[in-house]
Amino acid sequence: MKVALIGFGNIGKGVEELIFKNHKKINELTNRDISVKTVLINNKGKKRDPFNKNIVFTDDFNLILDDEEIETIIEITATEDEAFYYIKDAFNSGKNVITANKAVVAKYFEELLYLSKKYKVKFLYEASVGGGVHIIKSILEDLPFNNIKSISGILNGTCNFILSEMTKNNTEFVNSLKKAQELGFAEPDPTSDITGIDTLRKLRILSSIIFSKKVSLDKIFLFGIDKINASDIKILKDEGYKLKLLGEGKRQEDKFYSYVMPVAIREDSVFYNIDGATNIISYCGDNIKDVSFVGEGAGRYPTSDSILRDLLDIANENAIEVYAHDNKELVLSNEDIKSRFYLRIPKDFYDFDDKFIDKKFETRENIHLFTEKIYLSKILDLFSKVDRQDYFLAKIE
Amino acid sequence: MKVALIGFGNIGKGVEELIFKNHKKINELTNRDISVKTVLINNKGKKRDPFNKNIVFTDDFNLILDDEEIETIIEITATEDEAFYYIKDAFNSGKNVITANKAVVAKYFEELLYLSKKYKVKFLYEASVGGGVHIIKSILEDLPFNNIKSISGILNGTCNFILSEMTKNNTEFVNSLKKAQELGFAEPDPTSDITGIDTLRKLRILSSIIFSKKVSLDKIFLFGIDKINASDIKILKDEGYKLKLLGEGKRQEDKFYSYVMPVAIREDSVFYNIDGATNIISYCGDNIKDVSFVGEGAGRYPTSDSILRDLLDIANENAIEVYAHDNKELVLSNEDIKSRFYLRIPKDFYDFDDKFIDKKFETRENIHLFTEKIYLSKILDLFSKVDRQDYFLAKIE
């Protein structure tokens, strides 16, 4: 089996290395001679240094599509619509696709499932969520026999690193972000991480799988950590909480919820000690009960390893499909999310019914509240008058 | 595909229920009509109440062996040698075997691997370690591409429940054990749990898999929690530690270690918050780095769910074999385990070189020590004069 890569960045290089170095083992495990034949890149002029010196680098995708030897394409760009067209064309040419690209899977999940079925090819995307953590395959194995009623995860290493730093060292957000960038845990442009969009994409994929319906990106409630400040962390810490950016999907009776927001965690939770760039994903099924997976959510080798295992599953015809997925959109009831919350509100805008307040703190410009159980929608009403960057909220677990 | 069960206790009933209730889904997923046909039991007179009313209960194993319709046998007894003969005969009759029985897998792992290959049948044993946690399949998927250098787990829910109880309520061992028994977390005869033998068996299976060699039960260092008392927990707690019974396997350069013993854990560890009957298993590979799996280590439905997934893997021809397993025995270097330790020694026997002592406490009859880094063998020498039930040790992490 010849393989083509789309993209030759950090992950692409890792995949090429692992396929090359494990050639003999892969042969043993699959009875197939698997190697990377062609790599699609934008800049043909750039010098490349693959392990397999026979690899052809091309900027012509047709060279891959028309090559009948190539059975599987591994897509590892960070594009969205562009990646979708690549994958669509690949399916259309009868090629299996493996992707690590959460943007394209999150935007086009149902279309991709549909097209891969239509063209009778395999489509695997383990590395799109949780890097080296094999969460998707595990869910797909559990799903047919388990009514999975909830999923919850620390899905973004950058945010978790920043929050851990702020908690440990009482630093401000900007300093912790800078440190994350210096250490390579955050991109030069960290927007999609800190606003929660990266977590949102992963949650969209996970929610859609466990609920067997389309969970649209724009229907998931999203509140990132970009507006956090040191006082939030400190006040929560004094009350015994650590803050984590979570993506959560829940089914309660006939209602479904899916949201990304900061959550204040108590120290008896398994999530409490998941610090730094580590990811954790938990789900709960009726037979298996609660299971959690902890591991490296990103990085060249963990991610490449997940891709390699997808490749083996395709070669061994072990690829598992999503069970009974319904393309219809799931109606979420996020307006009914009821919980205790931590809130920070500028004093000028403070207008809150005392009966919902459990604890109240003041800093120079802000009021900080721990609420009783209250609807999220009520809080958002209150905040509608406040400028987006002047307030902060966190669910209290 | 017709299936036979050996045993119809708690797990057997769960397996029968899940196969019956998921009949249609299993059919969809495997394109095979799978049902339980026959169950081997000891007491034919006892009234049984299976979901599938057509099941035949028999005490004649030949009825199963000679039945050509039966392709797979699920062995769920708690026997050791007896189970081995059942499985051997099943292989010999061309039948696949799934077992949840850690005793037989731990005692005969290499023989079972060899015989299943010889007779060209499948042999799966996911439920023998960690109940509903799918740890074995995950390791088998990672193993070919990862030099797995360590594994570590809280593998016994009974011990973890007792230790959590003692820590939370400052109770004595016997009271916590009694409570565990009342709540169904401990057997009427808890010997194999509290002495660490159950953990030892699971560790033997896991160590053998990750090191690709036979790790003999009697070569693994074993120290259980049956001799613990409330003072141990209290002193460790005051120093910031929680105690967990761990099974660990480690490779350091060319040396291998495998041991079951109480380990004192700091609060920044993921293991720290794994309380009650929950299990956690972590391993570390060179590509995937550290991954941890948390879940229910026992119970009817989690365990039956693992068995069901094994059954599906057999029906779909997805069963993964141990990679490159060598039947030769692995030489362990447990005498070279060097660590800080917590020790409790009767005053009468106290004879310890001060230079190895970090901290020292006294209770009425005992000396309690926190050592500097020291060889385990040195401690065992010291203890050789002391009666087994009068001392206690824990590794400090």
Short mmCIF file of N, CA, C and O in Angstrom, two decimals, chain A residues 18 22 25-26 28-29 134 137-138 141-142 144-146 267-270 272-274 287-296 301-302 305 308-309 312 317-318 323, chain B residues 18 22 25-26 28-29 134 137-138 141-142 144-146 267-270 272-274 287-296 301-302 305 308-309 312 317-318 323:
data_model
loop_
_atom_site.label_atom_id
_atom_site.label_comp_id
_atom_site.label_asym_id
_atom_site.label_seq_id
_atom_site.Cartn_x
_atom_site.Cartn_y
_atom_site.Cartn_z
N LEU A 18 7.79 7.77 11.37
CA LEU A 18 7.28 6.54 11.99
C LEU A 18 6.99 5.46 10.95
O LEU A 18 7.26 4.28 11.18
N ASN A 22 9.26 2.07 11.07
CA ASN A 22 8.54 0.86 11.49
C ASN A 22 8.14 0.00 10.29
O ASN A 22 7.24 -0.83 10.40
N LYS A 25 7.98 -3.80 10.91
CA LYS A 25 6.91 -4.17 11.84
C LYS A 25 5.54 -4.04 11.19
O LYS A 25 4.67 -4.89 11.35
N ILE A 26 5.34 -2.94 10.47
CA ILE A 26 4.05 -2.71 9.81
C ILE A 26 3.78 -3.84 8.82
O ILE A 26 2.67 -4.36 8.72
N GLU A 28 4.90 -6.92 9.02
CA GLU A 28 4.54 -8.09 9.82
C GLU A 28 3.09 -8.03 10.28
O GLU A 28 2.37 -9.03 10.27
N LEU A 29 2.68 -6.85 10.74
CA LEU A 29 1.35 -6.71 11.36
C LEU A 29 0.23 -6.67 10.34
O LEU A 29 -0.91 -6.96 10.67
N HIS A 134 -6.14 7.74 22.55
CA HIS A 134 -7.03 7.07 21.56
C HIS A 134 -8.46 7.13 22.05
O HIS A 134 -9.05 6.12 22.42
N LYS A 137 -11.60 5.94 18.95
CA LYS A 137 -11.80 4.51 18.73
C LYS A 137 -12.48 3.87 19.93
O LYS A 137 -13.37 3.04 19.79
N SER A 138 -12.05 4.27 21.11
CA SER A 138 -12.65 3.70 22.31
C SER A 138 -14.14 4.03 22.39
O SER A 138 -14.96 3.15 22.69
N GLU A 141 -16.09 1.96 19.97
CA GLU A 141 -16.26 0.58 20.41
C GLU A 141 -17.34 0.46 21.48
O GLU A 141 -18.05 -0.54 21.57
N ASP A 142 -17.42 1.48 22.35
CA ASP A 142 -18.39 1.43 23.44
C ASP A 142 -19.81 1.81 23.01
O ASP A 142 -20.78 1.36 23.59
N PRO A 144 -22.06 1.30 20.56
CA PRO A 144 -23.23 0.46 20.23
C PRO A 144 -23.91 -0.14 21.46
O PRO A 144 -25.10 -0.37 21.44
N PHE A 145 -23.16 -0.37 22.53
CA PHE A 145 -23.71 -1.06 23.69
C PHE A 145 -23.92 -0.16 24.89
O PHE A 145 -24.25 -0.63 25.96
N ASN A 146 -23.63 1.11 24.72
CA ASN A 146 -23.71 2.01 25.85
C ASN A 146 -24.42 3.28 25.44
O ASN A 146 -24.05 3.94 24.47
N GLU A 267 -10.91 19.65 44.57
CA GLU A 267 -9.68 18.85 44.59
C GLU A 267 -9.92 17.34 44.62
O GLU A 267 -8.98 16.57 44.45
N ASP A 268 -11.17 16.89 44.81
CA ASP A 268 -11.38 15.44 44.78
C ASP A 268 -11.66 14.93 43.36
O ASP A 268 -11.82 13.73 43.16
N SER A 269 -11.68 15.81 42.40
CA SER A 269 -11.93 15.40 41.02
C SER A 269 -10.66 14.87 40.36
O SER A 269 -9.57 15.35 40.62
N VAL A 270 -10.82 13.87 39.48
CA VAL A 270 -9.68 13.36 38.71
C VAL A 270 -9.08 14.48 37.85
O VAL A 270 -7.89 14.49 37.56
N TYR A 272 -8.63 17.53 38.65
CA TYR A 272 -7.91 18.53 39.45
C TYR A 272 -6.40 18.48 39.21
O TYR A 272 -5.74 19.52 39.15
N ASN A 273 -5.87 17.29 39.09
CA ASN A 273 -4.41 17.16 38.94
C ASN A 273 -3.93 17.08 37.50
O ASN A 273 -2.77 16.77 37.25
N ILE A 274 -4.82 17.32 36.57
CA ILE A 274 -4.40 17.29 35.17
C ILE A 274 -3.91 18.69 34.82
O ILE A 274 -4.67 19.58 34.44
N ASN A 287 -23.21 0.67 30.71
CA ASN A 287 -22.49 -0.54 31.14
C ASN A 287 -21.13 -0.22 31.72
O ASN A 287 -20.77 -0.70 32.79
N ILE A 288 -20.38 0.56 30.97
CA ILE A 288 -18.98 0.75 31.36
C ILE A 288 -18.80 1.75 32.49
O ILE A 288 -17.74 1.82 33.08
N LYS A 289 -19.85 2.54 32.81
CA LYS A 289 -19.77 3.60 33.81
C LYS A 289 -18.73 4.65 33.38
O LYS A 289 -18.49 4.79 32.18
N ASP A 290 -18.17 5.37 34.35
CA ASP A 290 -17.22 6.44 34.01
C ASP A 290 -15.87 5.89 33.61
O ASP A 290 -15.27 5.12 34.36
N VAL A 291 -15.38 6.33 32.47
CA VAL A 291 -14.00 6.00 32.08
C VAL A 291 -13.29 7.30 31.69
O VAL A 291 -13.91 8.19 31.11
N SER A 292 -12.02 7.39 32.02
CA SER A 292 -11.25 8.59 31.68
C SER A 292 -9.96 8.20 30.98
O SER A 292 -9.37 7.16 31.28
N PHE A 293 -9.55 9.06 30.08
CA PHE A 293 -8.31 8.85 29.33
C PHE A 293 -7.44 10.08 29.49
O PHE A 293 -7.90 11.20 29.24
N VAL A 294 -6.21 9.87 29.90
CA VAL A 294 -5.29 10.98 30.13
C VAL A 294 -4.07 10.81 29.24
O VAL A 294 -3.56 9.68 29.11
N GLY A 295 -3.60 11.87 28.62
CA GLY A 295 -2.39 11.75 27.82
C GLY A 295 -1.99 13.05 27.16
O GLY A 295 -2.57 14.11 27.42
N GLU A 296 -1.00 12.93 26.29
CA GLU A 296 -0.50 14.10 25.57
C GLU A 296 -1.51 14.46 24.48
O GLU A 296 -1.76 13.66 23.58
N TYR A 301 5.10 13.25 17.99
CA TYR A 301 5.08 11.79 18.06
C TYR A 301 3.76 11.21 18.58
O TYR A 301 3.27 10.23 18.02
N PRO A 302 3.18 11.80 19.65
CA PRO A 302 1.88 11.26 20.07
C PRO A 302 0.85 11.31 18.92
O PRO A 302 0.14 10.34 18.66
N ASP A 305 1.65 8.87 16.13
CA ASP A 305 1.36 7.51 16.58
C ASP A 305 -0.13 7.18 16.37
O ASP A 305 -0.47 6.09 15.92
N LEU A 308 -0.65 6.59 12.75
CA LEU A 308 -0.11 5.28 12.36
C LEU A 308 -1.07 4.17 12.72
O LEU A 308 -1.28 3.22 11.96
N ARG A 309 -1.68 4.26 13.90
CA ARG A 309 -2.64 3.23 14.30
C ARG A 309 -3.89 3.26 13.41
O ARG A 309 -4.43 2.22 13.07
N LEU A 312 -2.89 1.42 10.31
CA LEU A 312 -2.92 -0.03 10.52
C LEU A 312 -4.34 -0.57 10.52
O LEU A 312 -4.60 -1.65 9.99
N GLU A 317 -8.17 -3.79 7.82
CA GLU A 317 -9.63 -3.75 7.71
C GLU A 317 -10.31 -3.81 9.08
O GLU A 317 -11.31 -4.48 9.28
N ASN A 318 -9.72 -3.10 10.02
CA ASN A 318 -10.28 -3.01 11.38
C ASN A 318 -10.94 -1.66 11.66
O ASN A 318 -11.31 -1.38 12.80
N TYR A 323 -21.42 4.50 14.85
CA TYR A 323 -22.61 3.66 14.89
C TYR A 323 -23.87 4.51 14.73
O TYR A 323 -24.09 5.46 15.47
N LEU B 18 -26.24 -9.03 28.18
CA LEU B 18 -25.80 -8.08 27.15
C LEU B 18 -25.87 -8.69 25.75
O LEU B 18 -26.25 -8.02 24.79
N ASN B 22 -28.54 -7.05 23.11
CA ASN B 22 -27.92 -6.34 21.99
C ASN B 22 -27.88 -7.20 20.73
O ASN B 22 -27.10 -6.92 19.81
N LYS B 25 -28.14 -5.27 17.38
CA LYS B 25 -26.96 -4.43 17.13
C LYS B 25 -25.74 -5.27 16.77
O LYS B 25 -24.96 -4.93 15.88
N ILE B 26 -25.55 -6.37 17.51
CA ILE B 26 -24.40 -7.23 17.25
C ILE B 26 -24.49 -7.78 15.83
O ILE B 26 -23.49 -7.85 15.11
N GLU B 28 -25.96 -6.34 13.27
CA GLU B 28 -25.61 -5.23 12.37
C GLU B 28 -24.11 -5.03 12.28
O GLU B 28 -23.55 -4.78 11.22
N LEU B 29 -23.46 -5.10 13.45
CA LEU B 29 -22.04 -4.76 13.53
C LEU B 29 -21.14 -5.86 13.00
O LEU B 29 -20.00 -5.60 12.60
N HIS B 134 -10.49 -0.65 29.03
CA HIS B 134 -9.92 -1.44 27.91
C HIS B 134 -8.42 -1.21 27.82
O HIS B 134 -7.93 -0.59 26.88
N LYS B 137 -6.16 -4.07 25.08
CA LYS B 137 -6.21 -3.79 23.65
C LYS B 137 -5.40 -2.54 23.31
O LYS B 137 -4.68 -2.52 22.32
N SER B 138 -5.53 -1.54 24.16
CA SER B 138 -4.79 -0.31 23.91
C SER B 138 -3.28 -0.56 23.93
O SER B 138 -2.54 -0.07 23.08
N GLU B 141 -2.16 -2.32 20.84
CA GLU B 141 -2.10 -1.43 19.67
C GLU B 141 -0.86 -0.55 19.71
O GLU B 141 -0.30 -0.21 18.67
N ASP B 142 -0.46 -0.14 20.91
CA ASP B 142 0.69 0.75 21.04
C ASP B 142 2.03 0.02 20.96
O ASP B 142 3.04 0.59 20.55
N PRO B 144 3.65 -2.36 19.23
CA PRO B 144 4.60 -2.54 18.13
C PRO B 144 5.42 -1.29 17.84
O PRO B 144 6.55 -1.40 17.37
N PHE B 145 4.86 -0.11 18.12
CA PHE B 145 5.54 1.13 17.74
C PHE B 145 6.11 1.88 18.92
O PHE B 145 6.59 3.00 18.78
N ASN B 146 5.97 1.32 20.09
CA ASN B 146 6.42 2.02 21.28
C ASN B 146 7.22 1.10 22.17
O ASN B 146 6.75 0.03 22.53
N GLU B 267 0.26 14.78 46.26
CA GLU B 267 -1.03 15.24 45.76
C GLU B 267 -1.00 15.78 44.34
O GLU B 267 -2.05 16.03 43.76
N ASP B 268 0.17 15.96 43.75
CA ASP B 268 0.17 16.42 42.36
C ASP B 268 0.08 15.27 41.36
O ASP B 268 0.05 15.48 40.16
N SER B 269 0.03 14.04 41.87
CA SER B 269 -0.06 12.88 40.97
C SER B 269 -1.50 12.64 40.52
O SER B 269 -2.45 12.86 41.27
N VAL B 270 -1.65 12.16 39.29
CA VAL B 270 -2.99 11.79 38.78
C VAL B 270 -3.59 10.68 39.65
O VAL B 270 -4.79 10.56 39.80
N TYR B 272 -3.43 10.40 42.82
CA TYR B 272 -3.83 10.87 44.14
C TYR B 272 -5.33 10.88 44.34
O TYR B 272 -5.84 10.54 45.41
N ASN B 273 -6.06 11.27 43.31
CA ASN B 273 -7.52 11.40 43.44
C ASN B 273 -8.28 10.16 42.99
O ASN B 273 -9.50 10.20 42.87
N ILE B 274 -7.58 9.08 42.72
CA ILE B 274 -8.27 7.84 42.33
C ILE B 274 -8.62 7.10 43.61
O ILE B 274 -7.82 6.33 44.15
N ASN B 287 6.72 7.05 21.72
CA ASN B 287 5.95 7.99 20.90
C ASN B 287 4.79 8.61 21.65
O ASN B 287 4.58 9.81 21.63
N ILE B 288 4.00 7.74 22.29
CA ILE B 288 2.76 8.22 22.88
C ILE B 288 2.96 8.93 24.21
O ILE B 288 2.07 9.59 24.70
N LYS B 289 4.17 8.79 24.79
CA LYS B 289 4.44 9.35 26.12
C LYS B 289 3.51 8.71 27.16
O LYS B 289 3.07 7.59 26.96
N ASP B 290 3.23 9.43 28.27
CA ASP B 290 2.40 8.86 29.34
C ASP B 290 0.92 8.88 28.98
O ASP B 290 0.39 9.94 28.64
N VAL B 291 0.27 7.74 29.09
CA VAL B 291 -1.18 7.69 28.96
C VAL B 291 -1.75 6.96 30.16
O VAL B 291 -1.15 6.03 30.68
N SER B 292 -2.92 7.42 30.62
CA SER B 292 -3.56 6.79 31.77
C SER B 292 -5.00 6.47 31.44
O SER B 292 -5.65 7.20 30.68
N PHE B 293 -5.48 5.38 32.02
CA PHE B 293 -6.85 4.93 31.82
C PHE B 293 -7.49 4.76 33.19
O PHE B 293 -6.94 4.06 34.04
N VAL B 294 -8.62 5.39 33.38
CA VAL B 294 -9.31 5.34 34.66
C VAL B 294 -10.70 4.75 34.45
O VAL B 294 -11.37 5.10 33.47
N GLY B 295 -11.13 3.86 35.34
CA GLY B 295 -12.49 3.34 35.21
C GLY B 295 -12.82 2.31 36.27
O GLY B 295 -12.06 2.09 37.21
N GLU B 296 -13.98 1.70 36.09
CA GLU B 296 -14.44 0.68 37.03
C GLU B 296 -13.62 -0.60 36.80
O GLU B 296 -13.67 -1.17 35.72
N TYR B 301 -21.53 -5.24 34.88
CA TYR B 301 -21.69 -4.64 33.55
C TYR B 301 -20.39 -4.13 32.93
O TYR B 301 -20.16 -4.37 31.74
N PRO B 302 -19.54 -3.44 33.69
CA PRO B 302 -18.26 -3.05 33.07
C PRO B 302 -17.49 -4.27 32.54
O PRO B 302 -16.97 -4.25 31.42
N ASP B 305 -19.18 -5.86 29.54
CA ASP B 305 -19.00 -5.00 28.37
C ASP B 305 -17.64 -5.28 27.70
O ASP B 305 -17.55 -5.35 26.47
N LEU B 308 -17.94 -8.50 25.85
CA LEU B 308 -18.73 -8.31 24.63
C LEU B 308 -17.87 -7.70 23.53
O LEU B 308 -17.95 -8.11 22.36
N ARG B 309 -17.05 -6.74 23.89
CA ARG B 309 -16.17 -6.14 22.87
C ARG B 309 -15.14 -7.15 22.35
O ARG B 309 -14.82 -7.16 21.17
N LEU B 312 -17.00 -9.22 19.83
CA LEU B 312 -17.13 -8.51 18.56
C LEU B 312 -15.82 -8.52 17.78
O LEU B 312 -15.83 -8.66 16.56
N GLU B 317 -13.11 -10.39 13.14
CA GLU B 317 -11.70 -10.71 12.85
C GLU B 317 -10.78 -9.53 13.12
O GLU B 317 -9.87 -9.23 12.35
N ASN B 318 -11.05 -8.83 14.20
CA ASN B 318 -10.23 -7.68 14.62
C ASN B 318 -9.34 -8.00 15.82
O ASN B 318 -8.72 -7.09 16.37
N TYR B 323 2.32 -8.72 20.42
CA TYR B 323 3.38 -8.54 19.44
C TYR B 323 4.68 -9.18 19.92
O TYR B 323 5.17 -8.86 21.01
#
